PDB file of C-alpha atoms in Angstrom:
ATOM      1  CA  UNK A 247       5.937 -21.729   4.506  1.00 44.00           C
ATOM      2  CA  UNK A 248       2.990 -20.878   2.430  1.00 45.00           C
ATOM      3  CA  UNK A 249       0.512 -20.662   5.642  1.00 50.00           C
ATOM      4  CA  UNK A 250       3.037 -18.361   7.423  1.00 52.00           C
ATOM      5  CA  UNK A 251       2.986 -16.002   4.208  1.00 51.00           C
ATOM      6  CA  UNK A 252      -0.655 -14.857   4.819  1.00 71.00           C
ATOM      7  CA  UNK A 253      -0.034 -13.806   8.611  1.00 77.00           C
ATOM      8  CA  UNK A 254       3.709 -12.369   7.730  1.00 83.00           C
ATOM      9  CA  UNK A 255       1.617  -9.730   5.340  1.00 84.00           C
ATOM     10  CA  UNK A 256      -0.735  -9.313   7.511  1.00 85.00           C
ATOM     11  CA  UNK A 257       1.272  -8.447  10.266  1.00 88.00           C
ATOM     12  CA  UNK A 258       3.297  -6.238   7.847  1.00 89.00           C
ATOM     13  CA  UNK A 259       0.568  -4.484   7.201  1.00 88.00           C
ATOM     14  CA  UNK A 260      -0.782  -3.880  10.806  1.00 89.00           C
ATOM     15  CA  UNK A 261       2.585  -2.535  11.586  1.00 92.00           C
ATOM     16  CA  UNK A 262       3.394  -0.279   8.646  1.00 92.00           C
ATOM     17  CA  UNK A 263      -0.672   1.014   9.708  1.00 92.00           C
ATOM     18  CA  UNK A 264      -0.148   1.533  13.011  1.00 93.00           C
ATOM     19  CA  UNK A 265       3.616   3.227  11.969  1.00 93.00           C
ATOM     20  CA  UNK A 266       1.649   5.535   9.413  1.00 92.00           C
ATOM     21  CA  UNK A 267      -0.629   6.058  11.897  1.00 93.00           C
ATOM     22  CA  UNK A 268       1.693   7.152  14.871  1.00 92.00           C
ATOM     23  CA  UNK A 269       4.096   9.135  12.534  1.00 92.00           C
ATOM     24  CA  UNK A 270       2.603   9.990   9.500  1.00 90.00           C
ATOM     25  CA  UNK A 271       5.643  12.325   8.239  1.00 91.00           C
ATOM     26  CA  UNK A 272       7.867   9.201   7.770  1.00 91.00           C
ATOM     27  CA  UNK A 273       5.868   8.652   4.811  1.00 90.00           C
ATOM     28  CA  UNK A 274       5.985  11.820   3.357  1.00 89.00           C
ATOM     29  CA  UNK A 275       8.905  11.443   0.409  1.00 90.00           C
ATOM     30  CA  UNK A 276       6.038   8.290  -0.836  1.00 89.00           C
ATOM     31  CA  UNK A 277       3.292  10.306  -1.334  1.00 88.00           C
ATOM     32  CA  UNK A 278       5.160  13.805  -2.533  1.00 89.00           C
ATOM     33  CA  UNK A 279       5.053  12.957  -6.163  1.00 88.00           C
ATOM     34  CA  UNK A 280       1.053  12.587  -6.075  1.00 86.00           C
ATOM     35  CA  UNK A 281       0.673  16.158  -4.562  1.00 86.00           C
ATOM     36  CA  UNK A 282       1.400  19.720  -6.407  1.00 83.00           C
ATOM     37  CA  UNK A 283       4.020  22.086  -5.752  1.00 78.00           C
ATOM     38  CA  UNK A 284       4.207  23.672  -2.062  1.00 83.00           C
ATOM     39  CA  UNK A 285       0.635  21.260  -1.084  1.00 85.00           C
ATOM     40  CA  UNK A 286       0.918  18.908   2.094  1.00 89.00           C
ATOM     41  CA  UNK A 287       1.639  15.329   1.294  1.00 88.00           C
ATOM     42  CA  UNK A 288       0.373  14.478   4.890  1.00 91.00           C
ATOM     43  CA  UNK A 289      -3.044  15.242   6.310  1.00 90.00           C
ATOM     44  CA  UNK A 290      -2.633  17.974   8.308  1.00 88.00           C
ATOM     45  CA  UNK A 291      -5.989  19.394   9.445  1.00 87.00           C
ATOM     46  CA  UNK A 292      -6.322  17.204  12.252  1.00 84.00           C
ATOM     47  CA  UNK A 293      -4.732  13.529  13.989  1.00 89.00           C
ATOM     48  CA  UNK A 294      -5.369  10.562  11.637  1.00 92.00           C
ATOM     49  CA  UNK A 295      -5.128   8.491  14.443  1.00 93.00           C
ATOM     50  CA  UNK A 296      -7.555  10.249  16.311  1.00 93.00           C
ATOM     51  CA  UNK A 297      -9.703  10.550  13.249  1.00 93.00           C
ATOM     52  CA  UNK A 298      -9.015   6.701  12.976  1.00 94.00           C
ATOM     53  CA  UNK A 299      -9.855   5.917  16.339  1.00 95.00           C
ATOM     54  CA  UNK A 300     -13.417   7.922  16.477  1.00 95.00           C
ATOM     55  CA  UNK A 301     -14.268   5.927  13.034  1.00 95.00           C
ATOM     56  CA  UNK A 302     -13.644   2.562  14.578  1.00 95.00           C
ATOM     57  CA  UNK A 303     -15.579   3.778  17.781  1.00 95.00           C
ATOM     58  CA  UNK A 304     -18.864   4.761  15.395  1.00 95.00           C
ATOM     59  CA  UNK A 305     -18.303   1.555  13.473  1.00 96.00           C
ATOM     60  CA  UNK A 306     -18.576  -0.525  16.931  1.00 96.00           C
ATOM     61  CA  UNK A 307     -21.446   1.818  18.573  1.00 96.00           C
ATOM     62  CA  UNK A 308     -23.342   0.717  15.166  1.00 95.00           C
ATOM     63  CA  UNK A 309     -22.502  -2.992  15.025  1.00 96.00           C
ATOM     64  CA  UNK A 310     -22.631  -3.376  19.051  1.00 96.00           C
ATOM     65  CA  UNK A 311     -26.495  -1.541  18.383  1.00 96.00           C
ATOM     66  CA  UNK A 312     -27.108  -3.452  15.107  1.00 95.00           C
ATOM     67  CA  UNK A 313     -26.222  -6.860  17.269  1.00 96.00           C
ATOM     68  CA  UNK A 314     -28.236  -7.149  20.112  1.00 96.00           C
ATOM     69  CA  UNK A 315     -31.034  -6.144  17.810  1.00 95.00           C
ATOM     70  CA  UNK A 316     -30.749  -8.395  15.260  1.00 95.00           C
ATOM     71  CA  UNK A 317     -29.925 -11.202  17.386  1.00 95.00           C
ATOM     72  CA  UNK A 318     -32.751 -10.609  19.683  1.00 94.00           C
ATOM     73  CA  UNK A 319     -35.154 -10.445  16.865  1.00 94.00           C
ATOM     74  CA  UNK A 320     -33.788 -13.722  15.574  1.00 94.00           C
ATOM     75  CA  UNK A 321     -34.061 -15.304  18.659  1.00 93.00           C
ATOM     76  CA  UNK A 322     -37.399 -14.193  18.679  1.00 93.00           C
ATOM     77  CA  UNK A 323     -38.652 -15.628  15.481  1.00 92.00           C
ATOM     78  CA  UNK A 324     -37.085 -18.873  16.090  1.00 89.00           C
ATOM     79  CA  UNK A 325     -39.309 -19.853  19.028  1.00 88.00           C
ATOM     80  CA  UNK A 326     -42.683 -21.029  18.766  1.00 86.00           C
ATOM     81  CA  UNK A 327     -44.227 -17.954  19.584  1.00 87.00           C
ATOM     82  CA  UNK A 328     -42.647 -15.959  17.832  1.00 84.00           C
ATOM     83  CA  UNK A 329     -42.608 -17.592  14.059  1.00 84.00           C
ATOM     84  CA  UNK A 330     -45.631 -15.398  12.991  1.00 89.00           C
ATOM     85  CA  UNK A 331     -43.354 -11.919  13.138  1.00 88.00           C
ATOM     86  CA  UNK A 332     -40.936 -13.436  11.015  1.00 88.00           C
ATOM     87  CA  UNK A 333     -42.134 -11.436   8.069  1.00 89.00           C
ATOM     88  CA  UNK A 334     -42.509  -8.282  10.081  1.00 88.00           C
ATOM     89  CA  UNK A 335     -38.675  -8.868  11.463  1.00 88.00           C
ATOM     90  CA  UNK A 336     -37.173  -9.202   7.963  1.00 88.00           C
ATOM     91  CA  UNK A 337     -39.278  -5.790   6.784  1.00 87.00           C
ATOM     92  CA  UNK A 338     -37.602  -4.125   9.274  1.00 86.00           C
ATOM     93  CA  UNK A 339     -33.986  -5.529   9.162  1.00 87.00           C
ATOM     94  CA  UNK A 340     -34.790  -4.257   5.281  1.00 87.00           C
ATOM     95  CA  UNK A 341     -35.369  -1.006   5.786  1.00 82.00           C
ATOM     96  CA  UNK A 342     -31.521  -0.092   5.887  1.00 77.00           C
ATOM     97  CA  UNK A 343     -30.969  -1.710   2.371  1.00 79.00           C
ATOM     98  CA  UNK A 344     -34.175  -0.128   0.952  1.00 82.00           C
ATOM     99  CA  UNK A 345     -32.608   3.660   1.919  1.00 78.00           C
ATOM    100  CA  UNK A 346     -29.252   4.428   0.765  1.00 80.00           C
ATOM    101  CA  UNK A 347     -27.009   5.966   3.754  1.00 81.00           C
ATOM    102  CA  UNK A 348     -26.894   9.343   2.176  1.00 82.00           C
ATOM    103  CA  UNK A 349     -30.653   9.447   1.932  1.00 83.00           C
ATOM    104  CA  UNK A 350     -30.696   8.114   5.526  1.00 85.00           C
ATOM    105  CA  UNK A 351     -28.383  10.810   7.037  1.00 86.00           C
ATOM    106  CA  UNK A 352     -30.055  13.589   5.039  1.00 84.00           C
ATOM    107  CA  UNK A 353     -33.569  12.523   6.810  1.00 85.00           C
ATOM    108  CA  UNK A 354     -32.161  11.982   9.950  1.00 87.00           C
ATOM    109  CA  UNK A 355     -29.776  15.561  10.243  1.00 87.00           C
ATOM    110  CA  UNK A 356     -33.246  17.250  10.616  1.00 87.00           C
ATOM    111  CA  UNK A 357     -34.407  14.976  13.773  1.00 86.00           C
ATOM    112  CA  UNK A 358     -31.354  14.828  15.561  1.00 84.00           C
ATOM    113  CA  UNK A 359     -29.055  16.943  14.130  1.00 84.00           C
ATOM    114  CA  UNK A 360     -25.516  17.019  12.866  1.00 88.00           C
ATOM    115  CA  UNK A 361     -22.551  14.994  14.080  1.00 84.00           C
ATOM    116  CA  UNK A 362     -21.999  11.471  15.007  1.00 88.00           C
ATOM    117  CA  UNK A 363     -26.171  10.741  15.755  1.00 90.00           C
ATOM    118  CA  UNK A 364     -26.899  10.665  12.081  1.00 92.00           C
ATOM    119  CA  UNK A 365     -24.172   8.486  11.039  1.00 93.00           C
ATOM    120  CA  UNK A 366     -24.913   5.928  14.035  1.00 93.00           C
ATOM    121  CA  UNK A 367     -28.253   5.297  12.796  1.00 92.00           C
ATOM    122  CA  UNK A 368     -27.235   4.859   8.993  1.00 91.00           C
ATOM    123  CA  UNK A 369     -24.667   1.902  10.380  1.00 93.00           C
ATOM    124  CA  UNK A 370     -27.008   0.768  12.545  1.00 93.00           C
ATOM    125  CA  UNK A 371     -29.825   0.528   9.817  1.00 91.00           C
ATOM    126  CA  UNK A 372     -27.294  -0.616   7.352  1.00 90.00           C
ATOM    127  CA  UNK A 373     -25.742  -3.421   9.416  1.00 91.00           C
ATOM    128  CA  UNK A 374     -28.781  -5.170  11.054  1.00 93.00           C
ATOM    129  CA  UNK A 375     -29.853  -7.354   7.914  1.00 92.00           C
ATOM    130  CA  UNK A 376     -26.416  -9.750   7.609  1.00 93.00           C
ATOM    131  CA  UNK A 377     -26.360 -10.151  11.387  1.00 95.00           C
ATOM    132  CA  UNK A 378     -30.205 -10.673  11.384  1.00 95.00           C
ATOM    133  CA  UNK A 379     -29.797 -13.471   8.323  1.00 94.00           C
ATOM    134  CA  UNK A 380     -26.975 -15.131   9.686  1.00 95.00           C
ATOM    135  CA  UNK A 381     -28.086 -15.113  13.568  1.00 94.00           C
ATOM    136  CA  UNK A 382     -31.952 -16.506  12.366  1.00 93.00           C
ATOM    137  CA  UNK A 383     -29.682 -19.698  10.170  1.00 92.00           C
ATOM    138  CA  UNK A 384     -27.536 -20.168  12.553  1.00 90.00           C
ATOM    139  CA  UNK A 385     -30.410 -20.776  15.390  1.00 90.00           C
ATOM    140  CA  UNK A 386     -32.351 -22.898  12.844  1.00 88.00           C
ATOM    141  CA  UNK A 387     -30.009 -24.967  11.182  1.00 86.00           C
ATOM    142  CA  UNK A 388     -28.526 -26.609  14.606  1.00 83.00           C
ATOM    143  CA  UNK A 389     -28.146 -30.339  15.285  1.00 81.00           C
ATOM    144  CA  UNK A 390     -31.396 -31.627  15.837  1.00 80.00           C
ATOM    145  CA  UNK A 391     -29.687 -34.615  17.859  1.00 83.00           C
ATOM    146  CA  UNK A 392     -28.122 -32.274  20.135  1.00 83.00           C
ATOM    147  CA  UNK A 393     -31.514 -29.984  20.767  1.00 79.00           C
ATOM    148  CA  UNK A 394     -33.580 -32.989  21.789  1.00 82.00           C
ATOM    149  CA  UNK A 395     -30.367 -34.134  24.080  1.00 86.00           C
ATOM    150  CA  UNK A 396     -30.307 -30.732  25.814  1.00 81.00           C
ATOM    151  CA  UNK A 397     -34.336 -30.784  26.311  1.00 82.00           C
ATOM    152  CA  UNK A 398     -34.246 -34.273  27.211  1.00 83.00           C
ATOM    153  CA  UNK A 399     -31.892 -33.777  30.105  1.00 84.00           C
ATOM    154  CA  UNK A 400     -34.761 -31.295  31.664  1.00 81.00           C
ATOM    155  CA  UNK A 401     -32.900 -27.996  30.553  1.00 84.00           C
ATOM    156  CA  UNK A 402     -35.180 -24.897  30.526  1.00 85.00           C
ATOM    157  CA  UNK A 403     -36.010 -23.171  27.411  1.00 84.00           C
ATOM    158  CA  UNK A 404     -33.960 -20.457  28.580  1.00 87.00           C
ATOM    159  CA  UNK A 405     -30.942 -22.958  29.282  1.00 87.00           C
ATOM    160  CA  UNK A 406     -30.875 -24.106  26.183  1.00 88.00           C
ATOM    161  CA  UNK A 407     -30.626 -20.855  24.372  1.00 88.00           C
ATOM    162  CA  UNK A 408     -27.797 -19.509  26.467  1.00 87.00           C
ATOM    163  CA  UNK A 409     -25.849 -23.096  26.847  1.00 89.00           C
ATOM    164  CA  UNK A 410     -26.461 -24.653  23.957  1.00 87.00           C
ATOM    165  CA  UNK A 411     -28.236 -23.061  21.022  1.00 89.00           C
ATOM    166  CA  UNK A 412     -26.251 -19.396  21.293  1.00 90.00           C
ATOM    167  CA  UNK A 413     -22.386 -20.987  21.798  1.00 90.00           C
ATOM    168  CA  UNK A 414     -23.508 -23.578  18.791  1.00 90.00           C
ATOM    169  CA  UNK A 415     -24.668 -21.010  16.233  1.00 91.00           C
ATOM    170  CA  UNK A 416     -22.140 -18.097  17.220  1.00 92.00           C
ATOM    171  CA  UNK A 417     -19.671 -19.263  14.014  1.00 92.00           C
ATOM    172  CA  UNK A 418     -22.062 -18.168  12.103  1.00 93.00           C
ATOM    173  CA  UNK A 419     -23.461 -15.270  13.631  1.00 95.00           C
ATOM    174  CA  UNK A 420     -19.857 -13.351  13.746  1.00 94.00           C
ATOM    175  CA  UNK A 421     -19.870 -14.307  10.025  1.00 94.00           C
ATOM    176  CA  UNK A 422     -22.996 -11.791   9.800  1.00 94.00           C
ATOM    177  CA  UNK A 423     -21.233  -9.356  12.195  1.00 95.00           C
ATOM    178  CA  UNK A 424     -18.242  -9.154  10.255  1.00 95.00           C
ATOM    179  CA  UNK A 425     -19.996  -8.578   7.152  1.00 93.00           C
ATOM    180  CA  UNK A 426     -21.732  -5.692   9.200  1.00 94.00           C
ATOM    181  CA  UNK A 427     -18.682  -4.459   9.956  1.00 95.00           C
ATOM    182  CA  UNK A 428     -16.692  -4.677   6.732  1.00 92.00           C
ATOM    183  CA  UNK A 429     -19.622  -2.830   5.061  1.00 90.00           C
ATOM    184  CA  UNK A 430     -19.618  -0.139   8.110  1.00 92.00           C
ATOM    185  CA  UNK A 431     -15.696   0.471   8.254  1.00 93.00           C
ATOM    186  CA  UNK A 432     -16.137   1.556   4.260  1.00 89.00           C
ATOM    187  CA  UNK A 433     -19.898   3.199   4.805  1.00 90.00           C
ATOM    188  CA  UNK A 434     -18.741   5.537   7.729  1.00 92.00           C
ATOM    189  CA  UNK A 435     -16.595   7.764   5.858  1.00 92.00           C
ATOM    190  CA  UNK A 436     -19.941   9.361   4.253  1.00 90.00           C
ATOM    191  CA  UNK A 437     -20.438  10.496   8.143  1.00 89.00           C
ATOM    192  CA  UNK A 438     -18.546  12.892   7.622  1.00 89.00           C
ATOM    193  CA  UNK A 439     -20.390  15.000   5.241  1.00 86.00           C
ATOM    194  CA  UNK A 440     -22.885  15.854   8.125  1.00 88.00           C
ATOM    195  CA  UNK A 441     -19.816  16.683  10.516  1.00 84.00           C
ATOM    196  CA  UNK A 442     -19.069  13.375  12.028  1.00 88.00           C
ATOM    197  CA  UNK A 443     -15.813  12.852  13.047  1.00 91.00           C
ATOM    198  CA  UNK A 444     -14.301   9.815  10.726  1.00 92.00           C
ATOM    199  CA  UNK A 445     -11.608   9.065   7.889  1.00 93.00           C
ATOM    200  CA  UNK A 446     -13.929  10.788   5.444  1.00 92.00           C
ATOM    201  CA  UNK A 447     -13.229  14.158   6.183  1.00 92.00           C
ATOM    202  CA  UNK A 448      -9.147  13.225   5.035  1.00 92.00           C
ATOM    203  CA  UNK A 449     -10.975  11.941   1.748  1.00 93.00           C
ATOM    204  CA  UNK A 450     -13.477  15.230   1.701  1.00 92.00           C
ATOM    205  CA  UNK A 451     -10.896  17.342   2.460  1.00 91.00           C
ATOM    206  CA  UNK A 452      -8.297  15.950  -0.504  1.00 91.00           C
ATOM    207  CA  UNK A 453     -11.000  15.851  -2.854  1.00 90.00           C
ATOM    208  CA  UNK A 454     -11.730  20.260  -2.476  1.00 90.00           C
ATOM    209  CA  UNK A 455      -8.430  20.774  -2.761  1.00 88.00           C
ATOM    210  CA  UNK A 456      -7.633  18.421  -5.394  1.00 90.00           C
ATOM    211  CA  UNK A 457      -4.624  16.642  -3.315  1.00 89.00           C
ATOM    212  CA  UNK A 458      -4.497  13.257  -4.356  1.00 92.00           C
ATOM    213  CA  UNK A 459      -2.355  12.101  -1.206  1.00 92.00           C
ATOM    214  CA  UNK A 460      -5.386  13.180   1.166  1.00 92.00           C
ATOM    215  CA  UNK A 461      -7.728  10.790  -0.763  1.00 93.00           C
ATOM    216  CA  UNK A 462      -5.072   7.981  -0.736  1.00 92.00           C
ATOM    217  CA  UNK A 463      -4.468   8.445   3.010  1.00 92.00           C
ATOM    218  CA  UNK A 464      -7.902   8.090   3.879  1.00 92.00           C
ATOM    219  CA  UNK A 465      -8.909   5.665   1.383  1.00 92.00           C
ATOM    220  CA  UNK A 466      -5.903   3.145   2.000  1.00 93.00           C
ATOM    221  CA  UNK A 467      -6.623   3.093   5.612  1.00 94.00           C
ATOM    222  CA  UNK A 468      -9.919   2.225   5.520  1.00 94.00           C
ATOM    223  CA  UNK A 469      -8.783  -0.174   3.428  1.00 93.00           C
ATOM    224  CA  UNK A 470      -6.281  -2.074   5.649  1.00 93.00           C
ATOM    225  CA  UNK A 471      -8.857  -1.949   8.551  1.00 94.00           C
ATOM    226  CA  UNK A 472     -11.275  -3.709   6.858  1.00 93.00           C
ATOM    227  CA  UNK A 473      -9.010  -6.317   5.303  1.00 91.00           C
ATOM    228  CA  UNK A 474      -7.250  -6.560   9.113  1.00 92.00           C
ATOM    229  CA  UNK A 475     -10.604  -6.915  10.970  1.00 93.00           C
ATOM    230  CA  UNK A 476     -12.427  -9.106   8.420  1.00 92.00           C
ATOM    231  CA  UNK A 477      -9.167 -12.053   8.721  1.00 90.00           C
ATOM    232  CA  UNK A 478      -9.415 -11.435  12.594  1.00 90.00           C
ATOM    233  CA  UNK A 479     -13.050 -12.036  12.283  1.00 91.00           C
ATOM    234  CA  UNK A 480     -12.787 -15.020  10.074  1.00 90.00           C
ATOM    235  CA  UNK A 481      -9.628 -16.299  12.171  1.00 88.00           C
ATOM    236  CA  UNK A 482     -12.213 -16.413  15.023  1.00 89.00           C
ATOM    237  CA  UNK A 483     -14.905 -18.284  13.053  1.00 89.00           C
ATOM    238  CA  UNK A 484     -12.786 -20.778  11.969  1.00 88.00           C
ATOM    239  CA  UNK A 485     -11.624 -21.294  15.813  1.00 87.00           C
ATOM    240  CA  UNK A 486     -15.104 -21.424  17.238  1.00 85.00           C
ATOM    241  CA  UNK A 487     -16.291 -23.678  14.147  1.00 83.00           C
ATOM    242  CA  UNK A 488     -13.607 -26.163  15.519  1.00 82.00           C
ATOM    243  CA  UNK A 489     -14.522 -25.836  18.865  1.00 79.00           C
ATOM    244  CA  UNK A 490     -17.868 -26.476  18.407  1.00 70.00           C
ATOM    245  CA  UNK A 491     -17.846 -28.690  15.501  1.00 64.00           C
ATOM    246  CA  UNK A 492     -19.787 -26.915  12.562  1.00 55.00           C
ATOM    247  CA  UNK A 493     -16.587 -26.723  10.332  1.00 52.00           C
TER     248      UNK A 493
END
């Protein structure tokens, strides 16, 4: 009973998202009381599902971007030949923590404009150092047994990347891609102060007119998403972990 009470919420709370999502004005009487006299309760300057939808497409442009990336360059500094641009990899996994996304959006509006470029490269700056971290531990903490099996049984280099190294550290790679994500599901909704089409703008647009409900809306489903994706995420870890035996 107590392991079924975790997925009954969640699945409560997937459906009473996607029900908000699809028809919005049930929930109108629930958020009346936070809104002034005659002002919406509901959003209703544009579709939060479609609003929803274009916020989960940036957030997976990003990650997808941020992924092959910062797997690549962890593949790369695992190998022999490529230890000695270790330091030079983690400078430039960094440079998305050293700039905050605001200051990144506000010096990339003026190179590529406004719209959903500048908020794809804050996510993708911002999300490459977990994935990087995670990818480069998981490729260097693996079964030293199992290595010297694979390279003993005349397996390429190549081979033993893609059928044993890759499927062996992948538990803990998606444990760096969901923490990319989590942080780019919240980080997206500052897109929308340079026009990009994501839940900020229902946040934005409750906070100029002072409509508490707006902020709520957009706030609370950012919220569930995250909370949804990260156990999906983490459901998957623990599946591959047992699969593959790094529990």
């Amino acid at each position: 009973m107590r392991r079924q009470l975790p997925h009954l919420l969640r699945l409560t709370a997937f459906a009473v998202l996607v029900a908000f999502l699809v028809q919005p004005m049930l929930f109108e009487p629930l958020l009346k009381p936070l809104v002034q006299a005659n002002a919406p309760a509901i959003y209703n300057q544009g579709s939060l599902l479609s609003l929803t939808l274009s916020h989960l497409a940036t957030v997976f442009i990003a990650t997808f971007a941020a992924t092959v990336v910062a797997v690549g360059l962890a593949i790369l500094v695992t190998r022999p030949v490529g230890a000695e641009f270790l330091p030079l990899s983690r400078s430039l996994v960094n440079i998305g923590q050293t700039f905050p996304p605001v200051a990144v959006l506000a010096l990339a509006v003026p190179v590529v404009g406004f719209g959903e470029k500048p908020t794809l490269i804050a996510l993708f700056l911002y999300g490459l150092l977990p994935i990087f971290e995670n990818s480069m531990t998981g490729l260097s903490t693996l079964p030293s047994a199992i290595v010297e099996a694979a390279r003993g049984t005349g397996m390429t280099a190549w081979q033993r990347l893609t059928k044993v190294e890759l499927p062996l550290a992948l538990p803990v790679i998606l444990a760096g891609i969901r923490l990319s994500v989590t942080i780019s599901l919240a980080t997206a909704t500052i897109g929308s102060t340079v026009a990009a089409r994501t839940l900020g703008e229902v946040i934005i647009a409750g906070l100029q007119s002072n409509n508490l409900a707006f902020v709520l809306q957009g706030g609370l489903v950012v919220a569930v998403l995250a909370v949804l994706i990260y156990d999906a995420f983490s459901a998957l870890e623990r599946v591959l972990s047992r699969r593959v035996g790094r529990v």
